[in-house]
CSV table of C-alpha atoms in Angstrom, one decimal:
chain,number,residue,atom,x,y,z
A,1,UNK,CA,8.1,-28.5,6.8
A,2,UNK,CA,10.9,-27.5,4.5
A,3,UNK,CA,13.9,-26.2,6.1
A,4,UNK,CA,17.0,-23.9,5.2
A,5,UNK,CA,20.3,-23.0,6.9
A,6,UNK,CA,21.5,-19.7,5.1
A,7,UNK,CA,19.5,-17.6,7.1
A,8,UNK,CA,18.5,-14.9,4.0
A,9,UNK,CA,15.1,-15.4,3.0
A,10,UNK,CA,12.4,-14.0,1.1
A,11,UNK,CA,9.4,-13.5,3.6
A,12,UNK,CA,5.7,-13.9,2.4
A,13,UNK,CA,2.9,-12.3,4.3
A,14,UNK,CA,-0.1,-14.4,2.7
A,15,UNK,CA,-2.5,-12.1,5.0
A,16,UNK,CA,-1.3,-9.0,2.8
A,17,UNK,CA,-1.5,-10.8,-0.1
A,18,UNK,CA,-5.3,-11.4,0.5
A,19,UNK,CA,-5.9,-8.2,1.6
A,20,UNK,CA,-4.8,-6.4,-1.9
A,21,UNK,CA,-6.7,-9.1,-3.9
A,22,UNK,CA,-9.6,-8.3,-1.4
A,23,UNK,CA,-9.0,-4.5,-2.5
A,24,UNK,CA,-9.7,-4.8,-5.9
A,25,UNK,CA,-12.3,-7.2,-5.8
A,26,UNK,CA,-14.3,-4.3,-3.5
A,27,UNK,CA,-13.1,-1.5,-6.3
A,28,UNK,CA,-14.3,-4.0,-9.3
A,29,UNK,CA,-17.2,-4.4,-10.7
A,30,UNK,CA,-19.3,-7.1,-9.0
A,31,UNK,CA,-19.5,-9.3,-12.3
A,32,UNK,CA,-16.2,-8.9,-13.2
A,33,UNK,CA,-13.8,-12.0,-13.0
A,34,UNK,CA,-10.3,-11.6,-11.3
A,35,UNK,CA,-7.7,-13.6,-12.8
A,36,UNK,CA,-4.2,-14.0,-10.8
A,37,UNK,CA,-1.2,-13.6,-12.7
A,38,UNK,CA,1.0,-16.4,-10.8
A,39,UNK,CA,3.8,-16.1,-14.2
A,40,UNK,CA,7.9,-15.9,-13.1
A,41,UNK,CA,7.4,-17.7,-10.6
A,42,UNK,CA,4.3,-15.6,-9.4
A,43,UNK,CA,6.7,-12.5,-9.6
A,44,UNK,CA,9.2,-14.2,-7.7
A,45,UNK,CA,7.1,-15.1,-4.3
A,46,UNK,CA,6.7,-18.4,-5.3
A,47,UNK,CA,3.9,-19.7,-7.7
A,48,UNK,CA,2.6,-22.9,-6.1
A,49,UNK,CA,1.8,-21.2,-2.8
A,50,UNK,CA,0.7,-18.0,-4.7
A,51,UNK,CA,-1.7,-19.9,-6.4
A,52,UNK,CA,-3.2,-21.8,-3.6
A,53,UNK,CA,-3.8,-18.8,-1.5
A,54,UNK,CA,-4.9,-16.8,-4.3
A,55,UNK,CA,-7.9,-19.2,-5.6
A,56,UNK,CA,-8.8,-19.3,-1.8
A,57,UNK,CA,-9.2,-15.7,-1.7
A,58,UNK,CA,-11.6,-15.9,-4.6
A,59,UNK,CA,-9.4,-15.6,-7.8
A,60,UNK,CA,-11.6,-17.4,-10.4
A,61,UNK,CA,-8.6,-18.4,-12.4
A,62,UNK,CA,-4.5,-18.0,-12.8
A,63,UNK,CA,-2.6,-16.9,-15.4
A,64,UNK,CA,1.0,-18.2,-16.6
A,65,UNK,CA,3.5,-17.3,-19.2
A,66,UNK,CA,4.2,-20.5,-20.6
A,67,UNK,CA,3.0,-24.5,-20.3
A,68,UNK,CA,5.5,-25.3,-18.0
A,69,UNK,CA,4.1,-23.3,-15.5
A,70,UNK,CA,0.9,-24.4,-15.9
A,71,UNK,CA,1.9,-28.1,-15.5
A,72,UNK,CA,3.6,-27.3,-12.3
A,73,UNK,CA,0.3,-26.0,-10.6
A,74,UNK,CA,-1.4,-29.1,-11.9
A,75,UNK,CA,1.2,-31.1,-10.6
A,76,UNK,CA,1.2,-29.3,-7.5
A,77,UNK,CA,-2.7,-30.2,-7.1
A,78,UNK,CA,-4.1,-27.3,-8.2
A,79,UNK,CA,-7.3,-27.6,-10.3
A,80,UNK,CA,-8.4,-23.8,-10.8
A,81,UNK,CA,-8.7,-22.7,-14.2
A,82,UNK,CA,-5.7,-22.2,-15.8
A,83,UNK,CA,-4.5,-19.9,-19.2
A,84,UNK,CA,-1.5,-20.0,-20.7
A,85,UNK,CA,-1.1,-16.2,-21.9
A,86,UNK,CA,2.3,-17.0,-24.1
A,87,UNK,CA,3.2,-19.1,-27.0
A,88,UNK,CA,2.3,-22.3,-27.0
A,89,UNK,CA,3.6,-24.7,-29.8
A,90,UNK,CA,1.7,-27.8,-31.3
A,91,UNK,CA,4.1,-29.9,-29.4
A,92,UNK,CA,2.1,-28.8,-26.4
A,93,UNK,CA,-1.8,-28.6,-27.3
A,94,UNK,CA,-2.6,-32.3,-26.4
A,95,UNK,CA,-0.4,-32.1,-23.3
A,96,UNK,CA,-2.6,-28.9,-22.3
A,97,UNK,CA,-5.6,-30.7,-23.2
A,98,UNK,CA,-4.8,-33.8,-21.3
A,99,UNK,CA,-4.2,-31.5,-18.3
A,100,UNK,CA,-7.1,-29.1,-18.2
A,101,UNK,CA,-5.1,-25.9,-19.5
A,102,UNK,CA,-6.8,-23.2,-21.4
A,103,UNK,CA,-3.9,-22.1,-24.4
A,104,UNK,CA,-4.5,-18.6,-26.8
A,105,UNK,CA,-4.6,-18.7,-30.1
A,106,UNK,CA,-3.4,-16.1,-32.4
A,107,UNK,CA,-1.3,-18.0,-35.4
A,108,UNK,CA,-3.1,-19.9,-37.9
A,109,UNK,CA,-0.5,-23.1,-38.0
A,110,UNK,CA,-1.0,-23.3,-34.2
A,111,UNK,CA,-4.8,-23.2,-35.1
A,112,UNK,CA,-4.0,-25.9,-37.6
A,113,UNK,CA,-2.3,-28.3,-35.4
A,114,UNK,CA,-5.2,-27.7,-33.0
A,115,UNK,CA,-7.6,-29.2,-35.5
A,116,UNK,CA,-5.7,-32.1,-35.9
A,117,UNK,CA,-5.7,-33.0,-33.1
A,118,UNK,CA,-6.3,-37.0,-32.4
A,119,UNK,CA,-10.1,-36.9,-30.8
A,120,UNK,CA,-10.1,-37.5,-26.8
A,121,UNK,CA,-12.4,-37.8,-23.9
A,122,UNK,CA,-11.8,-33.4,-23.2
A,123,UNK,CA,-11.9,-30.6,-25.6
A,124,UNK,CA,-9.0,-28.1,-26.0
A,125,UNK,CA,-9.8,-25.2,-23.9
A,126,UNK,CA,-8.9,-22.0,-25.7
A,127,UNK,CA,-8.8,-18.3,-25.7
A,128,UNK,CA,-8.1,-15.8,-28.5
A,129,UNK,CA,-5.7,-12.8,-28.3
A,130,UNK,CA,-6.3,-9.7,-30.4
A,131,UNK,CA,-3.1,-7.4,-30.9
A,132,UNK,CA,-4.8,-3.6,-30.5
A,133,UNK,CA,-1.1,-2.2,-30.2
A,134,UNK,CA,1.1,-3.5,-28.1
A,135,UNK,CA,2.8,-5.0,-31.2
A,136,UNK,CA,3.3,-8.6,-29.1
A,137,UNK,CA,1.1,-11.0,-29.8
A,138,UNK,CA,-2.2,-11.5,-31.2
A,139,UNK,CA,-4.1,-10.9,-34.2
A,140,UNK,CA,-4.4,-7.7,-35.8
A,141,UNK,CA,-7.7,-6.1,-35.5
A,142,UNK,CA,-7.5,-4.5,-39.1
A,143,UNK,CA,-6.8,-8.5,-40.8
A,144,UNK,CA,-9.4,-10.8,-41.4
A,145,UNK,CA,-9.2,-11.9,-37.9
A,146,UNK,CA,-12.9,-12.8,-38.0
A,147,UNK,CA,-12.3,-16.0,-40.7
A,148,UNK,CA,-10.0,-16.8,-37.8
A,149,UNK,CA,-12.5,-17.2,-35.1
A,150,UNK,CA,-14.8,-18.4,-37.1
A,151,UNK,CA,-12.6,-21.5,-38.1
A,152,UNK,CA,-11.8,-22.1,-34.5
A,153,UNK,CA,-15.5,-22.2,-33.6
A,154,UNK,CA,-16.0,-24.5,-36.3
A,155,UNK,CA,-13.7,-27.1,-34.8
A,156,UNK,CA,-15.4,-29.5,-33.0
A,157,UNK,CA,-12.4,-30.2,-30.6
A,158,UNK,CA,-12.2,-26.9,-29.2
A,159,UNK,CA,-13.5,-25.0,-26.1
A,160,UNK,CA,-13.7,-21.0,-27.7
A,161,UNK,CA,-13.8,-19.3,-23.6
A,162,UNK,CA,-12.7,-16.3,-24.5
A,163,UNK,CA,-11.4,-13.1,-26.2
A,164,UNK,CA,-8.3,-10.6,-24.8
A,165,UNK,CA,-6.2,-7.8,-25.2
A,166,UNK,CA,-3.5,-6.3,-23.7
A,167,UNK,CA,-2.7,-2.8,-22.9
A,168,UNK,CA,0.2,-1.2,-23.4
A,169,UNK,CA,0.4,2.1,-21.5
A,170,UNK,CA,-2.5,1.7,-18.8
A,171,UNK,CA,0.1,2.9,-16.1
A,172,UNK,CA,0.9,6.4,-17.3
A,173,UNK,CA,-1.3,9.2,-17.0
A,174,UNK,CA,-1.8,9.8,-20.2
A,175,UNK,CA,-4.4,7.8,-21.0
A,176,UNK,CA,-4.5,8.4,-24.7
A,177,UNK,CA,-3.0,5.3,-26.2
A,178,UNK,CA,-4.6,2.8,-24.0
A,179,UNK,CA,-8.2,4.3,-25.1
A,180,UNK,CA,-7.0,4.3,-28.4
A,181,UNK,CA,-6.5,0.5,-27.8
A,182,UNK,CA,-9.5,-0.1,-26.0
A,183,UNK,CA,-11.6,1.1,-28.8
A,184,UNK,CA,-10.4,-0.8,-31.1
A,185,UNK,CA,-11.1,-3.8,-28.6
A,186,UNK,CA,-14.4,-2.6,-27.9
A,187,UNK,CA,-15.2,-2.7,-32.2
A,188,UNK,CA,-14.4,-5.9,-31.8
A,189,UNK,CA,-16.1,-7.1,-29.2
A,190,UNK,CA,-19.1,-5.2,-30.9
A,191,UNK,CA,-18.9,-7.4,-34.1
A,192,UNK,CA,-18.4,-10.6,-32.0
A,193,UNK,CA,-21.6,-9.8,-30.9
A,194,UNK,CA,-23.1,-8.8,-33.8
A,195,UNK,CA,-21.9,-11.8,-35.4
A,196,UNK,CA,-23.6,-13.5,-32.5
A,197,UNK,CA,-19.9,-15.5,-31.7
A,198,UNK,CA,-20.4,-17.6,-29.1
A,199,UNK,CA,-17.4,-16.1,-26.8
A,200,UNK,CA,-18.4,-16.0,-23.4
A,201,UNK,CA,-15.3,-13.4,-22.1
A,202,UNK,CA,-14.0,-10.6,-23.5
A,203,UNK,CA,-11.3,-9.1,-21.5
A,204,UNK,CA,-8.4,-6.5,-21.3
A,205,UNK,CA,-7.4,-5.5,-17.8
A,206,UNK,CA,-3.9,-5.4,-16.5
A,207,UNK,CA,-3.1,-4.2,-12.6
A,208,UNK,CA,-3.3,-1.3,-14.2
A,209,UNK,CA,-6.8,-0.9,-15.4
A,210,UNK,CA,-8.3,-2.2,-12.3
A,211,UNK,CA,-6.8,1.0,-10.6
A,212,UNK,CA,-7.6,3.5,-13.0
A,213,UNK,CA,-9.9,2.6,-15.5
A,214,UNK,CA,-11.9,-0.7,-14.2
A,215,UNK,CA,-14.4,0.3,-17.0
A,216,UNK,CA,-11.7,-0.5,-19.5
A,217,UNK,CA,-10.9,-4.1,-18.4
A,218,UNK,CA,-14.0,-5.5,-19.7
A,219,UNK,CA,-15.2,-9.4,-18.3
A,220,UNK,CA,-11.9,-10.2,-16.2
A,221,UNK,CA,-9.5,-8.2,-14.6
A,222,UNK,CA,-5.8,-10.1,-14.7
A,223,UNK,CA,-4.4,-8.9,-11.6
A,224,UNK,CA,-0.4,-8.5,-11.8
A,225,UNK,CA,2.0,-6.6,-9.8
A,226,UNK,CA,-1.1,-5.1,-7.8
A,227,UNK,CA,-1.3,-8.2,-6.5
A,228,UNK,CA,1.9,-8.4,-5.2
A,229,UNK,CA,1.4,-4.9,-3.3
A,230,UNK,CA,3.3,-2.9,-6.1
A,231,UNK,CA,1.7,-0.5,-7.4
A,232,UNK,CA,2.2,-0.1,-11.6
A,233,UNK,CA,4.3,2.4,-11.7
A,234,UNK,CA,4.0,6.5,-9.6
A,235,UNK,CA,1.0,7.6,-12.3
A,236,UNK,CA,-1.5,5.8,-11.4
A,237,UNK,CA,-4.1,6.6,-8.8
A,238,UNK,CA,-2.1,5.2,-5.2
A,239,UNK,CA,-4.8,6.5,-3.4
A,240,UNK,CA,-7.8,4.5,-4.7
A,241,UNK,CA,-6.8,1.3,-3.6
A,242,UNK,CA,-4.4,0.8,-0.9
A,243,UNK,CA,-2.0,-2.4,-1.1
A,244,UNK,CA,0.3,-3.8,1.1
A,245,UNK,CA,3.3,-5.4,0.1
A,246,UNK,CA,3.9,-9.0,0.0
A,247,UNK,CA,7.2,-9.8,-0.3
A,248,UNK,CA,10.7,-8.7,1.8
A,249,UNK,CA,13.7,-9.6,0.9
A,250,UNK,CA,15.7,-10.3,4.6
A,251,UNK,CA,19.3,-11.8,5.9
A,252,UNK,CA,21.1,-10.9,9.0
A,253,UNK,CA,24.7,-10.2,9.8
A,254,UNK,CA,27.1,-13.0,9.9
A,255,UNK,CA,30.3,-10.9,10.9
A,256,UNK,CA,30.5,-7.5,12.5
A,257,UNK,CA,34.2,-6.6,12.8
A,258,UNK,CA,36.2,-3.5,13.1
A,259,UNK,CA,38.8,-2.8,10.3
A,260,UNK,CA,41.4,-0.5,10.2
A,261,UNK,CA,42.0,3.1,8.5
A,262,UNK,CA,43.1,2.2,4.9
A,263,UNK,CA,41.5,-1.4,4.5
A,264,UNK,CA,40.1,-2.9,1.5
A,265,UNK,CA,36.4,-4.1,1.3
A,266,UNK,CA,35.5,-6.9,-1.1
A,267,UNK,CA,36.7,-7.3,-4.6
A,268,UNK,CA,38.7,-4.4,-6.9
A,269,UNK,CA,38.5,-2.4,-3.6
A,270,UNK,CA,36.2,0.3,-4.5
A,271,UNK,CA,35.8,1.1,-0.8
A,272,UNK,CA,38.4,1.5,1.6
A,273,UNK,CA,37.9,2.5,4.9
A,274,UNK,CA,38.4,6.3,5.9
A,275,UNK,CA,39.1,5.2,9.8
A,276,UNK,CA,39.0,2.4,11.8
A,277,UNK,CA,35.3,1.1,10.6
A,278,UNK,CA,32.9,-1.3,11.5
A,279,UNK,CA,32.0,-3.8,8.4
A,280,UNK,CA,29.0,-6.5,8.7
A,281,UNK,CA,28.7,-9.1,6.1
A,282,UNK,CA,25.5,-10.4,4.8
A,283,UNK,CA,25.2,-14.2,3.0
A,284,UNK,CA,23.5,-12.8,0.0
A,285,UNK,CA,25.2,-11.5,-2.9
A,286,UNK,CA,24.2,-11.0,-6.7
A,287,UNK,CA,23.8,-15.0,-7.9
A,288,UNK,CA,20.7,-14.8,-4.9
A,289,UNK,CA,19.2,-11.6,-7.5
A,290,UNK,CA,20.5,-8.9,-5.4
A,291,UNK,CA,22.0,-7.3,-8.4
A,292,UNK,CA,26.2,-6.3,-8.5
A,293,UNK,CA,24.8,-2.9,-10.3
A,294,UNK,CA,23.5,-2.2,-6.7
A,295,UNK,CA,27.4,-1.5,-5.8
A,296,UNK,CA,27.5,2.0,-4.1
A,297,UNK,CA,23.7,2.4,-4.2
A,298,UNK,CA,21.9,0.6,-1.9
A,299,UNK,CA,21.3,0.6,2.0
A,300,UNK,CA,20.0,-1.9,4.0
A,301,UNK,CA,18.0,-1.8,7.6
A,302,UNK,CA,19.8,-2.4,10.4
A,303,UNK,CA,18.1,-1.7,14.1
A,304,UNK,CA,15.7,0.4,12.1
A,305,UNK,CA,18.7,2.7,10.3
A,306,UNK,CA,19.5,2.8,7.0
A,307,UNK,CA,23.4,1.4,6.7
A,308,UNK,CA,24.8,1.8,3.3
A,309,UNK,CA,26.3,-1.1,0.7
A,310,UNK,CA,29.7,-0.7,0.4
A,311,UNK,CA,32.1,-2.4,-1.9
A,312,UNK,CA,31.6,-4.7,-4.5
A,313,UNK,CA,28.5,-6.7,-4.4
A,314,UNK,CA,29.9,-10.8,-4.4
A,315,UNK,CA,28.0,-13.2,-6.4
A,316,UNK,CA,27.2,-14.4,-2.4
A,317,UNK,CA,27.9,-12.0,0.1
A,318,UNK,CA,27.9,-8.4,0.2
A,319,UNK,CA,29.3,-5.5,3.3
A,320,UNK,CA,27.6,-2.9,5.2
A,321,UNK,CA,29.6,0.2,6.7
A,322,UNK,CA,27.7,0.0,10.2
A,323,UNK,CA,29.3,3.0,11.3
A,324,UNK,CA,27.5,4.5,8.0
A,325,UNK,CA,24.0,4.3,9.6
A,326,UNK,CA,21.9,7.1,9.3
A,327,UNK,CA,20.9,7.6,13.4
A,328,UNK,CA,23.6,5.9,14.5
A,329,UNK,CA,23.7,2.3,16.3
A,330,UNK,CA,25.1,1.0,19.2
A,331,UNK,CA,27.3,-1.9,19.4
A,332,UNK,CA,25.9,-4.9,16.3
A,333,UNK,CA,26.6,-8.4,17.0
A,334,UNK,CA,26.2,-11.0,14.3
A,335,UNK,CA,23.0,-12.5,14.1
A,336,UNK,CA,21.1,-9.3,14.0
A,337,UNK,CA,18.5,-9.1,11.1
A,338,UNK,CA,19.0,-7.1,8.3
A,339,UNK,CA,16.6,-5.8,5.7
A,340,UNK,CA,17.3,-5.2,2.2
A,341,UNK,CA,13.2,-5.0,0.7
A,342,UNK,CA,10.9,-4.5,3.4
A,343,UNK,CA,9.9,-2.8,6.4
A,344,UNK,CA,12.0,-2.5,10.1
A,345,UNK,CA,10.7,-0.4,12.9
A,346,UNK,CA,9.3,2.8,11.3
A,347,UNK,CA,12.0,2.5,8.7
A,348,UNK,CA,11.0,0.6,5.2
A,349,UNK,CA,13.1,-0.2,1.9
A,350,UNK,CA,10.8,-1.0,-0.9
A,351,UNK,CA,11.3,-2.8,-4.1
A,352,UNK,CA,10.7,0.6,-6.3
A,353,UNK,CA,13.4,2.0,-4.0
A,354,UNK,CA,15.9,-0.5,-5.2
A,355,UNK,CA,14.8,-0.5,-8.9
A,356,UNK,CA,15.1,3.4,-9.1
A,357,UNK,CA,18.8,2.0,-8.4
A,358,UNK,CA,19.0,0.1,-10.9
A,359,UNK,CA,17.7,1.9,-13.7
A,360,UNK,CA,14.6,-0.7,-14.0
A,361,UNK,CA,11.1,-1.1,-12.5
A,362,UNK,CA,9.8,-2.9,-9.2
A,363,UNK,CA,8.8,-6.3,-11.2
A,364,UNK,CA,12.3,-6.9,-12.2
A,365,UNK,CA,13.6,-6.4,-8.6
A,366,UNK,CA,11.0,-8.9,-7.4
A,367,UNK,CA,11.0,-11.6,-10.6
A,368,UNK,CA,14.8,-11.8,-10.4
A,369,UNK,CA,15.4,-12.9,-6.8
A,370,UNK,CA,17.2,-16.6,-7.2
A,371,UNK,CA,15.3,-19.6,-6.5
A,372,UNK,CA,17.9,-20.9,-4.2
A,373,UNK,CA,16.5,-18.2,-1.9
A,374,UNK,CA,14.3,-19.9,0.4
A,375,UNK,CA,10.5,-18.4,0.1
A,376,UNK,CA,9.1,-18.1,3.9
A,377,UNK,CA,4.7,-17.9,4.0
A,378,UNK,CA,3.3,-16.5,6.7
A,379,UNK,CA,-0.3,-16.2,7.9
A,380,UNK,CA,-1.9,-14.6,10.9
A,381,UNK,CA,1.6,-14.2,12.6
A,382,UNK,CA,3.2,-17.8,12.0
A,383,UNK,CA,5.1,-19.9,9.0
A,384,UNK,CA,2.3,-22.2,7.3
A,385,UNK,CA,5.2,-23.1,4.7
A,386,UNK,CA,8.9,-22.6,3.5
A,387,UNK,CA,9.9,-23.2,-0.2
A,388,UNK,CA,13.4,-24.4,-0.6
A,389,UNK,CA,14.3,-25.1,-4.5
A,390,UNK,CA,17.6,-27.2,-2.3
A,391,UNK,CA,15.9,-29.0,-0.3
């Protein structure tokens, strides 16, 4: 098994994991298809081992940003169906052929370089992506996009599986401009049929839509941050399915010493110490994702108390006040575990917490954690794997 010797890590409970995808396949429709977003580095938890677990919990296929990521689950042994939901170029088609990777379509030189494509013993798996206002990608519904399917079914090298949208507001509660959206989807999924297109899935569901309006995500559900345990953002519906989150973000003290009245802490000294204080330092600073713009926010678990961030966050360490601990602690020894996402006790820091810091939402909290921070997997109580981008 891999190993690491910084001891912050970023600990993955594979159990909570499949329990949230197992929470929205039981709010689903029976029919409909989950797909699991395993992009960024499956939101930062680590893509490969994402994947795996996720296609054993029943996921019927992943979804990536790009064909890099794709070719690392391939590479990694990983044979579920795959769709690249970003751009790519004609550089990449026959690689994605050769490999088994579904690619959208939504530009007609793309489409172009598809169909010239030398023949080969696989056809080009594809899928379609209508733009019904989120102003990304995709083709407009209001443009001739139908002499664009229709040329892509006409070429004989190509695998037509499917037809998506993507919402752009399905996590507030105003729902207005996401059934705006969906109507226009549902048009034209109405004249794919009545065109008789032969497009087996047509779908539009984000984490999102799965929580508040499953009816909306039409053949597959592409399960996001909900799969991670975050929920989309504070409108949506918390209390129809519960999740658990996967990931915390954990270190431990590797001094604990007492400075005097007056003392500097860390660089431009934007704390200094009132009294005699007790400082612990903790090996993971902003180059590990734990942002410098956390500086005077943050808190960390210590014992099961909350113990502010003080001073300026270093690009690898960063300094509690452990006399600052809400409930007080006794005497802290390095060595001791501290949390900065995640649960301790009763007590729990979660990734919105931090974000609410920083100005941002929970995904960037999550995508941005460094890879050179060891990803621990857990299962049933035990480490089934460690991923160490040093090793």
């Amino acid at each position: 098994m891999t190993s690491y010797y910084r001891p912050t890590r970023a600990e993955i409970s594979l159990d909570a994991l499949g329990g949230n995808i197992a929470a929205f396949r039981g709010a689903i429709p029976n029919d409909m298809r989950i797909m699991a977003s395993v992009k960024a580095n499956a939101y930062g938890h680590g893509a490969v081992e994402i994947a795996r677990k996720a296609v054993k919990c029943g996921a019927d296929a992943l979804g990536v940003a790009f064909l890099d990521e794709a070719l690392q689950l391939r590479r990694a042994g990983i044979t579920a169906p795959i769709l690249v939901l970003g751009y790519v170029g004609p550089e990449g088609l026959a690689v994605a052929r050769d490999f088994d990777i579904a690619v959208t379509l939504f530009r007609e030189d793309i489409l172009e370089a598809a169909a010239q494509l030398p023949p080969g013993p696989h056809k080009l798996r594809v899928q379609l992506k209508i733009d019904t206002g989120m102003g990304r990608l995709g083709l407009l519904p209001d443009a001739p996009w139908q002499r664009f399917v229709e040329r892509a079914l006409a070429l004989p090298g190509l695998e037509i599986e499917g037809m998506y949208t993507h919402y752009a507001t399905a996590d507030e509660a105003d729902k207005s401009y996401a059934r705006l959206q969906h109507e226009r989807f549902a048009s034209i999924a109405a004249e794919v049929r009545r065109r008789d297109y032969p497009i087996p899935l047509l779908h539009a569901g984000n984490s999102a839509a799965g929580i508040d309006t499953p009816e909306w995500a039409g053949g597959m559900l592409r399960l996001g941050i909900g799969m991670y345990g975050i929920y989309p953002s504070a409108e949506v519906n918390r209390q129809r399915i519960p999740l658990q989150p996967v990931l915390s973000l954990r270190s431990e003290l590797v001094m604990a010493k007492q400075v005097p009245a007056g003392w500097g802490v860390s660089y431009g000294v934007r704390y200094k110490a009132q009294r005699a204080e007790r400082i612990g330092t903790l090996p993971i600073g902003y180059a590990d994702g734990y942002s410098r713009m956390l500086t005077g926010k943050a808190e960390v678990l210590v014992r099961g108390h909350r113990a502010p961030v003080v001073g300026t966050i270093c690009m690898d360490q960063c300094m509690v006040a452990l006399d600052g601990a809400a409930g007080g602690l006794g005497p802290v020894q390095a060595g001791e575990e501290v949390v900065l996402i995640g649960s301790q006790g009763e007590a729990s820091i979660t990734a919105e917490e931090v974000a609410s810091h920083l100005g941002t939402i929970p995904y960037e909290v999550i995508c941005m954690l460094a890879a050179r921070v060891p990803r621990v997997y857990t299962e049933h109580g035990r480490i089934i794997a460690i991923g160490n981008a040093l090793d």
